[in-house]
CSV table of C-alpha atoms in Angstrom, one decimal:
chain,number,residue,atom,x,y,z
A,373,UNK,CA,-4.6,119.5,112.9
A,374,UNK,CA,-7.8,117.6,111.4
A,375,UNK,CA,-9.5,119.5,108.2
A,376,UNK,CA,-12.6,120.6,109.2
A,377,UNK,CA,-15.5,118.5,106.6
A,378,UNK,CA,-16.0,119.8,103.0
A,379,UNK,CA,-19.9,119.7,103.7
A,380,UNK,CA,-19.6,119.9,99.2
A,381,UNK,CA,-18.5,115.8,99.5
A,382,UNK,CA,-20.9,113.5,100.2
A,383,UNK,CA,-21.1,111.7,103.5
A,384,UNK,CA,-20.5,108.5,103.7
A,385,UNK,CA,-23.5,106.4,105.2
A,386,UNK,CA,-23.0,104.3,108.6
A,387,UNK,CA,-22.7,100.7,107.9
A,388,UNK,CA,-26.0,98.9,108.6
A,389,UNK,CA,-26.8,97.5,111.5
A,390,UNK,CA,-27.1,94.1,111.5
A,391,UNK,CA,-30.6,92.6,113.4
A,392,UNK,CA,-30.0,91.4,116.8
A,393,UNK,CA,-29.7,87.7,116.9
A,394,UNK,CA,-32.8,86.0,118.3
A,395,UNK,CA,-32.1,83.6,121.4
A,396,UNK,CA,-33.8,80.8,119.7
A,397,UNK,CA,-30.9,81.1,116.8
A,398,UNK,CA,-29.3,77.5,117.5
A,399,UNK,CA,-25.9,76.7,115.1
A,400,UNK,CA,-26.0,72.3,115.5
A,401,UNK,CA,-22.7,71.0,114.7
A,402,UNK,CA,-22.3,67.8,113.9
A,403,UNK,CA,-21.3,65.7,117.1
A,404,UNK,CA,-21.1,61.8,118.5
A,405,UNK,CA,-25.0,60.1,118.4
A,406,UNK,CA,-25.7,57.4,120.9
A,407,UNK,CA,-28.3,56.0,120.0
A,408,UNK,CA,-31.0,54.3,122.7
A,409,UNK,CA,-31.9,50.7,122.6
A,410,UNK,CA,-35.6,51.5,122.1
A,411,UNK,CA,-36.1,53.7,119.8
A,412,UNK,CA,-39.8,52.7,119.0
A,413,UNK,CA,-42.7,51.6,121.5
A,414,UNK,CA,-46.5,52.3,122.2
A,415,UNK,CA,-47.3,54.6,125.2
A,416,UNK,CA,-50.9,54.3,127.0
A,417,UNK,CA,-52.5,56.6,124.1
A,418,UNK,CA,-51.4,54.2,121.4
A,419,UNK,CA,-52.3,51.6,122.6
A,420,UNK,CA,-55.5,53.5,124.1
A,421,UNK,CA,-56.9,54.2,120.3
A,422,UNK,CA,-56.0,50.9,118.7
A,423,UNK,CA,-58.3,49.5,121.4
A,424,UNK,CA,-61.4,52.4,121.4
A,425,UNK,CA,-60.4,51.2,117.1
A,426,UNK,CA,-61.6,47.4,117.9
A,427,UNK,CA,-65.3,47.9,117.4
A,428,UNK,CA,-64.3,49.2,113.5
A,429,UNK,CA,-61.7,46.9,113.3
A,430,UNK,CA,-64.2,44.1,114.4
A,431,UNK,CA,-67.4,45.1,112.4
A,432,UNK,CA,-64.7,45.5,109.4
A,433,UNK,CA,-63.5,42.3,109.8
A,434,UNK,CA,-67.1,40.4,109.8
A,435,UNK,CA,-68.1,43.2,106.5
A,436,UNK,CA,-64.8,41.1,104.8
A,437,UNK,CA,-65.9,37.8,105.6
A,438,UNK,CA,-69.0,38.6,104.1
A,439,UNK,CA,-67.6,40.0,101.4
A,440,UNK,CA,-65.2,36.6,101.3
A,441,UNK,CA,-67.7,34.5,101.0
A,442,UNK,CA,-69.1,35.5,97.3
A,443,UNK,CA,-65.1,34.0,96.1
A,444,UNK,CA,-66.3,30.7,97.3
A,445,UNK,CA,-63.4,28.6,98.6
A,446,UNK,CA,-61.0,31.5,98.5
A,447,UNK,CA,-62.8,33.1,100.7
A,448,UNK,CA,-59.1,33.4,102.9
A,449,UNK,CA,-57.8,34.8,99.9
A,450,UNK,CA,-59.2,38.0,100.6
A,451,UNK,CA,-59.4,37.6,104.4
A,452,UNK,CA,-56.0,37.9,104.5
A,453,UNK,CA,-55.0,40.4,101.9
A,454,UNK,CA,-56.7,42.6,104.2
A,455,UNK,CA,-55.1,41.7,107.6
A,456,UNK,CA,-51.8,42.0,105.6
A,457,UNK,CA,-52.4,45.2,104.3
A,458,UNK,CA,-51.7,46.7,107.0
A,459,UNK,CA,-48.0,47.0,106.8
A,460,UNK,CA,-48.3,49.0,104.4
A,461,UNK,CA,-47.9,51.6,106.8
A,462,UNK,CA,-44.1,50.9,107.4
A,463,UNK,CA,-43.6,50.4,103.2
A,464,UNK,CA,-41.5,53.0,101.8
A,465,UNK,CA,-42.9,53.4,98.4
A,466,UNK,CA,-46.7,53.7,99.5
A,467,UNK,CA,-45.8,55.9,102.4
A,468,UNK,CA,-44.2,58.0,99.8
A,469,UNK,CA,-48.0,57.8,97.5
A,470,UNK,CA,-49.5,58.6,101.2
A,471,UNK,CA,-47.4,61.7,101.7
A,472,UNK,CA,-47.4,63.8,98.1
A,473,UNK,CA,-51.7,62.1,97.4
A,474,UNK,CA,-53.2,62.5,100.4
A,475,UNK,CA,-51.0,64.5,102.8
A,476,UNK,CA,-49.6,66.9,99.8
A,477,UNK,CA,-46.5,67.4,100.8
A,478,UNK,CA,-43.2,67.1,98.9
A,479,UNK,CA,-39.6,66.8,99.4
A,480,UNK,CA,-37.4,69.5,100.1
A,481,UNK,CA,-35.7,70.9,98.0
A,482,UNK,CA,-31.3,71.2,97.7
A,483,UNK,CA,-32.0,74.8,100.2
A,484,UNK,CA,-34.5,73.4,102.7
A,485,UNK,CA,-32.3,70.2,103.0
A,486,UNK,CA,-29.8,72.2,104.0
A,487,UNK,CA,-32.2,73.9,106.3
A,488,UNK,CA,-33.1,70.8,107.8
A,489,UNK,CA,-31.2,68.3,108.7
A,490,UNK,CA,-29.1,69.8,110.8
A,491,UNK,CA,-31.8,70.4,112.9
A,492,UNK,CA,-33.1,67.1,112.3
A,493,UNK,CA,-30.1,65.3,113.4
A,494,UNK,CA,-29.5,67.5,116.7
A,495,UNK,CA,-32.9,66.7,117.6
A,496,UNK,CA,-32.5,63.1,117.3
A,497,UNK,CA,-29.1,62.9,118.4
A,498,UNK,CA,-30.6,64.0,122.3
A,499,UNK,CA,-33.3,61.7,122.0
A,500,UNK,CA,-31.3,58.5,120.8
A,501,UNK,CA,-32.5,57.9,117.8
A,502,UNK,CA,-31.1,57.5,114.0
A,503,UNK,CA,-32.5,60.2,112.6
A,504,UNK,CA,-32.0,58.3,108.8
A,505,UNK,CA,-34.2,55.8,109.5
A,506,UNK,CA,-37.2,58.9,109.3
A,507,UNK,CA,-38.0,61.0,105.8
A,508,UNK,CA,-38.6,64.6,105.8
A,509,UNK,CA,-40.9,66.3,103.9
A,510,UNK,CA,-42.2,69.8,103.6
A,511,UNK,CA,-45.8,71.5,102.6
A,512,UNK,CA,-46.0,75.3,101.2
A,513,UNK,CA,-47.8,76.3,103.2
A,514,UNK,CA,-48.3,79.7,105.1
A,515,UNK,CA,-49.1,78.2,108.2
A,516,UNK,CA,-46.7,77.3,111.5
A,517,UNK,CA,-47.8,73.5,110.9
A,518,UNK,CA,-46.3,69.9,110.8
A,519,UNK,CA,-47.1,66.7,110.7
A,520,UNK,CA,-46.4,62.4,111.7
A,521,UNK,CA,-47.6,60.2,109.4
A,522,UNK,CA,-47.2,56.7,108.6
A,523,UNK,CA,-44.1,54.9,110.2
A,524,UNK,CA,-41.6,57.2,108.8
A,525,UNK,CA,-43.3,60.6,107.8
A,526,UNK,CA,-42.1,63.4,109.3
A,527,UNK,CA,-43.6,66.5,107.7
A,528,UNK,CA,-43.1,71.0,108.3
A,529,UNK,CA,-45.0,73.5,106.6
A,530,UNK,CA,-42.5,76.0,104.6
A,531,UNK,CA,-43.1,78.5,106.8
A,532,UNK,CA,-41.7,77.3,109.7
A,533,UNK,CA,-38.7,76.2,107.3
A,534,UNK,CA,-38.6,79.7,106.6
A,535,UNK,CA,-39.8,81.8,109.4
A,536,UNK,CA,-38.8,80.6,112.3
A,537,UNK,CA,-36.0,80.2,114.2
A,538,UNK,CA,-33.9,76.9,114.2
A,539,UNK,CA,-34.0,76.4,118.1
A,540,UNK,CA,-38.1,76.9,117.6
A,541,UNK,CA,-37.5,74.6,114.1
A,542,UNK,CA,-36.2,71.7,116.2
A,543,UNK,CA,-39.4,71.9,119.3
A,544,UNK,CA,-41.9,71.5,116.5
A,545,UNK,CA,-39.7,68.6,115.3
A,546,UNK,CA,-39.1,67.0,118.0
A,547,UNK,CA,-42.7,66.9,119.2
A,548,UNK,CA,-43.4,65.3,115.7
A,549,UNK,CA,-40.3,62.6,116.7
A,550,UNK,CA,-42.4,62.0,120.5
A,551,UNK,CA,-45.6,61.2,118.2
A,552,UNK,CA,-43.7,58.2,115.9
A,553,UNK,CA,-41.4,57.4,118.8
A,554,UNK,CA,-44.7,56.7,121.1
A,555,UNK,CA,-46.8,55.0,118.3
A,556,UNK,CA,-49.3,57.9,117.9
A,557,UNK,CA,-48.6,58.6,114.1
A,558,UNK,CA,-48.6,54.7,113.1
A,559,UNK,CA,-51.4,53.3,115.5
A,560,UNK,CA,-53.5,56.1,114.2
A,561,UNK,CA,-53.2,55.7,110.8
A,562,UNK,CA,-53.5,51.5,111.5
A,563,UNK,CA,-56.6,51.5,113.1
A,564,UNK,CA,-57.7,54.2,110.9
A,565,UNK,CA,-57.5,51.8,107.9
A,566,UNK,CA,-58.3,48.4,109.8
A,567,UNK,CA,-61.7,50.2,110.7
A,568,UNK,CA,-62.1,51.7,106.7
A,569,UNK,CA,-64.9,48.6,105.2
A,570,UNK,CA,-66.5,48.9,108.4
A,571,UNK,CA,-66.8,52.7,108.0
A,572,UNK,CA,-68.5,52.3,104.4
A,573,UNK,CA,-70.6,49.6,105.4
A,574,UNK,CA,-72.4,52.0,108.6
A,575,UNK,CA,-72.6,54.9,106.0
A,576,UNK,CA,-74.3,52.7,103.2
A,577,UNK,CA,-76.4,51.1,105.9
A,578,UNK,CA,-77.6,54.3,106.9
A,579,UNK,CA,-78.2,55.3,103.8
A,580,UNK,CA,-80.6,52.9,103.0
A,581,UNK,CA,-82.4,53.0,106.5
A,582,UNK,CA,-82.8,57.4,105.7
A,583,UNK,CA,-84.3,56.0,101.6
A,584,UNK,CA,-86.9,52.9,103.6
A,585,UNK,CA,-87.5,55.7,105.9
A,586,UNK,CA,-88.6,58.0,103.1
A,587,UNK,CA,-90.1,55.5,100.9
A,588,UNK,CA,-92.5,54.6,104.1
A,589,UNK,CA,-93.7,57.9,104.5
A,590,UNK,CA,-94.5,58.3,100.6
A,591,UNK,CA,-96.2,54.8,100.2
A,592,UNK,CA,-98.3,55.6,103.3
A,593,UNK,CA,-100.0,57.7,101.2
A,594,UNK,CA,-101.2,55.3,99.3
A,595,UNK,CA,-102.6,52.5,101.7
A,596,UNK,CA,-100.9,49.6,103.6
A,597,UNK,CA,-100.6,46.9,100.8
A,598,UNK,CA,-97.1,49.3,99.6
A,599,UNK,CA,-96.2,50.0,103.1
A,600,UNK,CA,-94.9,45.8,103.2
A,601,UNK,CA,-91.4,45.7,101.1
A,602,UNK,CA,-90.1,48.9,103.1
A,603,UNK,CA,-91.1,47.3,105.8
A,604,UNK,CA,-89.2,44.0,105.5
A,605,UNK,CA,-86.1,45.6,104.3
A,606,UNK,CA,-86.3,47.3,107.4
A,607,UNK,CA,-87.0,43.9,109.5
A,608,UNK,CA,-84.2,42.6,107.6
A,609,UNK,CA,-82.3,45.5,108.3
A,610,UNK,CA,-82.9,44.6,112.0
A,611,UNK,CA,-82.3,41.0,112.0
A,612,UNK,CA,-79.0,41.5,110.7
A,613,UNK,CA,-78.2,45.0,113.6
A,614,UNK,CA,-79.4,42.5,116.3
A,615,UNK,CA,-77.2,39.4,114.8
A,616,UNK,CA,-74.2,41.8,114.6
A,617,UNK,CA,-74.4,42.6,118.0
A,618,UNK,CA,-75.0,39.2,119.5
A,619,UNK,CA,-72.1,38.6,117.1
A,620,UNK,CA,-69.9,40.7,118.7
A,621,UNK,CA,-70.5,41.5,121.9
A,622,UNK,CA,-72.5,44.4,122.2
A,623,UNK,CA,-69.8,46.4,120.8
A,624,UNK,CA,-71.5,48.5,118.4
A,625,UNK,CA,-73.3,50.0,121.3
A,626,UNK,CA,-70.2,51.9,122.1
A,627,UNK,CA,-69.8,53.3,118.7
A,628,UNK,CA,-71.2,57.2,119.4
A,629,UNK,CA,-68.8,57.6,122.1
A,630,UNK,CA,-66.1,56.2,120.5
A,631,UNK,CA,-65.5,59.7,118.5
A,632,UNK,CA,-65.5,61.6,121.2
A,633,UNK,CA,-63.2,59.0,123.5
A,634,UNK,CA,-60.7,58.7,120.4
A,635,UNK,CA,-60.2,62.9,120.9
A,636,UNK,CA,-59.7,62.3,124.7
A,637,UNK,CA,-56.8,60.0,123.6
A,638,UNK,CA,-55.7,62.4,121.3
A,639,UNK,CA,-55.4,65.3,123.2
A,640,UNK,CA,-53.6,63.8,125.5
A,641,UNK,CA,-50.9,62.0,122.8
A,642,UNK,CA,-50.2,65.2,121.6
A,643,UNK,CA,-49.2,66.3,125.4
A,644,UNK,CA,-47.4,63.6,125.7
A,645,UNK,CA,-45.5,65.0,122.0
A,646,UNK,CA,-45.0,67.9,124.1
A,647,UNK,CA,-43.6,66.7,127.5
A,648,UNK,CA,-41.1,64.7,124.5
A,649,UNK,CA,-39.8,68.0,123.2
A,650,UNK,CA,-39.1,69.6,126.4
A,651,UNK,CA,-37.5,67.0,128.0
A,652,UNK,CA,-35.0,67.5,124.9
A,653,UNK,CA,-34.4,70.9,126.1
A,654,UNK,CA,-36.7,73.1,123.8
A,655,UNK,CA,-39.5,73.7,125.9
A,656,UNK,CA,-38.7,77.5,125.7
A,657,UNK,CA,-39.5,77.1,122.2
A,658,UNK,CA,-41.8,75.1,121.7
A,659,UNK,CA,-43.5,77.0,124.2
A,660,UNK,CA,-42.9,80.8,122.2
A,661,UNK,CA,-44.0,78.9,119.0
A,662,UNK,CA,-47.4,78.2,121.0
A,663,UNK,CA,-47.7,81.8,121.6
A,664,UNK,CA,-47.2,82.6,118.0
A,665,UNK,CA,-50.3,80.3,117.2
A,666,UNK,CA,-52.5,80.9,120.2
A,667,UNK,CA,-56.1,82.3,118.9
A,668,UNK,CA,-55.9,85.8,117.3
A,669,UNK,CA,-58.0,86.6,120.8
A,670,UNK,CA,-55.5,85.8,123.0
A,671,UNK,CA,-52.7,88.5,122.7
A,672,UNK,CA,-48.7,87.5,122.3
A,673,UNK,CA,-46.1,87.9,124.3
A,674,UNK,CA,-44.0,90.7,124.1
A,675,UNK,CA,-41.5,90.4,121.4
A,676,UNK,CA,-38.2,89.4,121.9
A,677,UNK,CA,-35.6,92.2,122.9
A,678,UNK,CA,-38.4,94.4,123.7
A,679,UNK,CA,-38.3,95.9,127.3
A,680,UNK,CA,-38.3,93.9,130.3
A,681,UNK,CA,-36.4,90.9,128.7
A,682,UNK,CA,-33.3,90.2,128.1
A,683,UNK,CA,-30.9,87.4,126.7
A,684,UNK,CA,-30.5,84.6,128.7
A,685,UNK,CA,-33.4,85.3,131.0
A,686,UNK,CA,-37.3,84.3,131.2
A,687,UNK,CA,-39.7,85.5,128.7
A,688,UNK,CA,-42.2,88.2,129.7
A,689,UNK,CA,-44.6,85.8,128.2
A,690,UNK,CA,-43.6,83.1,131.0
A,691,UNK,CA,-42.7,84.5,133.9
A,692,UNK,CA,-41.3,82.3,136.6
A,693,UNK,CA,-43.9,80.5,139.2
A,694,UNK,CA,-44.8,83.2,141.8
A,695,UNK,CA,-45.5,85.7,139.7
A,696,UNK,CA,-48.6,87.4,137.2
A,697,UNK,CA,-50.9,85.3,137.0
A,698,UNK,CA,-50.0,85.1,133.4
A,699,UNK,CA,-47.6,82.7,134.3
A,700,UNK,CA,-49.7,80.5,136.4
A,701,UNK,CA,-51.4,79.2,132.4
A,702,UNK,CA,-54.2,76.9,134.9
A,703,UNK,CA,-55.0,80.3,136.4
A,704,UNK,CA,-55.9,82.4,133.9
A,705,UNK,CA,-58.6,85.5,134.3
A,706,UNK,CA,-61.8,84.5,132.2
A,707,UNK,CA,-61.6,87.4,130.5
A,708,UNK,CA,-57.9,86.8,129.2
A,709,UNK,CA,-59.3,83.2,127.5
A,710,UNK,CA,-60.1,83.4,123.4
A,711,UNK,CA,-64.4,82.9,123.3
A,712,UNK,CA,-65.1,79.6,122.3
A,713,UNK,CA,-68.8,79.7,120.8
A,714,UNK,CA,-68.9,76.7,120.3
A,715,UNK,CA,-71.0,73.7,122.7
A,716,UNK,CA,-69.3,71.5,124.9
A,717,UNK,CA,-69.7,68.7,123.6
A,718,UNK,CA,-68.5,70.0,120.2
A,719,UNK,CA,-65.3,71.2,121.8
A,720,UNK,CA,-64.9,67.5,122.9
A,721,UNK,CA,-64.3,66.4,119.9
A,722,UNK,CA,-61.4,68.7,119.2
A,723,UNK,CA,-58.2,66.4,119.0
A,724,UNK,CA,-55.8,69.0,120.0
A,725,UNK,CA,-56.3,70.3,123.2
A,726,UNK,CA,-56.4,74.6,123.4
A,727,UNK,CA,-52.9,76.7,123.6
A,728,UNK,CA,-53.9,77.1,127.5
A,729,UNK,CA,-53.8,73.8,128.3
A,730,UNK,CA,-50.1,73.1,126.7
A,731,UNK,CA,-48.6,75.9,127.9
A,732,UNK,CA,-49.5,75.0,131.3
A,733,UNK,CA,-48.6,70.9,131.2
A,734,UNK,CA,-45.1,73.6,130.1
A,735,UNK,CA,-44.5,75.1,132.7
A,736,UNK,CA,-42.5,73.0,135.1
A,737,UNK,CA,-39.8,72.6,132.1
A,738,UNK,CA,-39.9,76.4,131.9
A,739,UNK,CA,-38.7,77.1,135.5
A,740,UNK,CA,-35.3,78.2,136.4
A,741,UNK,CA,-32.6,75.7,137.2
A,742,UNK,CA,-34.4,72.7,134.7
C-alpha cells in the first residue's frame, strides 16, 4: 500500500533536462585519410589577382631599379633581394611574425586546440589535404570570422571557436581551406608585397604634386618670376610620368580602375571558397553561418527546434526550390534586402559578396539528395 506524500518533506526537484543537441554539432572521430595528388593550386581568381597587380609590380620594379643605382656596381644586389623577398610568404617564422604582429592572432590554448584539431582534421580529410601543413591560430574577437593568410595561416575568432556548433566551425574552416587550396591567400599577399614600392612612390609623387600646386597658387600673388621654380618641378614630374608610361607600355593608366577589378576578383574568390566548403558537405552549416552574420536589417531564420523544422529536415530559412520566394535567394523582395545607402561605385569596392549572393550560390548544394 502506497503511503500518501508527506507535505512536510521537501520535494526533490526533477533532474534538469539537457538542451536539445544542435543538429550541426558533430562528432569527428579519427579516420583514415586519403591525400590528394595535388593539394594546392591556382584557380582563375588567383591568376587574375596576380595579373591585376602587374602594373603595380612593374612600377615597383622601376622604383627598386632607380634606388639600386645608388649602390653603383652592386645595383643587382638590391634588385635580387627584393625579387627573392617574395619567398617569405611561405617562410614559417616570417608567417608567425605576420600572424602575431599584423593580424593580431595568437596560438590556441590547450582547450582551444582540443576543440580545433578534430574539426580541422575532418575538414582536411574530406578535402584530401594534409592538415599538418597548416598552422591554426586564434583571434580574440566577438565577431564570427576567420582568416586565411600567407602560405599556411588559418585563424578563427574566439567567438567562432566557443559559440557555434562544431559543424558550423568546420564550414568556416573549410571556407578558409578553399582560399589556401585555390591560391587566393598567398597570391593576394604576394601581389600586395611586390606592389609596396610602387604604391609608396606613387603616394610620394601625389604629395609632391599637391605641394607644388599649392605653392604655385601662393607664389602667383608675388609675380611670374616666383612661378618658375614650381613650374620647372612640375615639368620634371611630367617628364618622369611620360617616361614611366612609355617604358611600361601605358600600364599605369590602368591604376584608377584596378581597385574595382581587384574587388571583383575578390568577390569571385569568396564564392569559390564557399563552393569548396559546400562540395565537402558543409553547405547547410555554411548557410546557417551566413544567416548568423547577415546585416541587422535582415530578419534571422527561425531557430532550430522551432515550429516547422524537424531534425534531419530542411531548415525553414533554406526551403526547397519552388517554395516561398525566401528560398530563391536571387529573387528576394526588394523590401527584404538590407538597406545599403552607399553609392554604386562604393559598393563595387566591396571585396566580399553580399550575403544574399552567397546564399544564392549555395542553393544548389542545399537541394534534397545533395
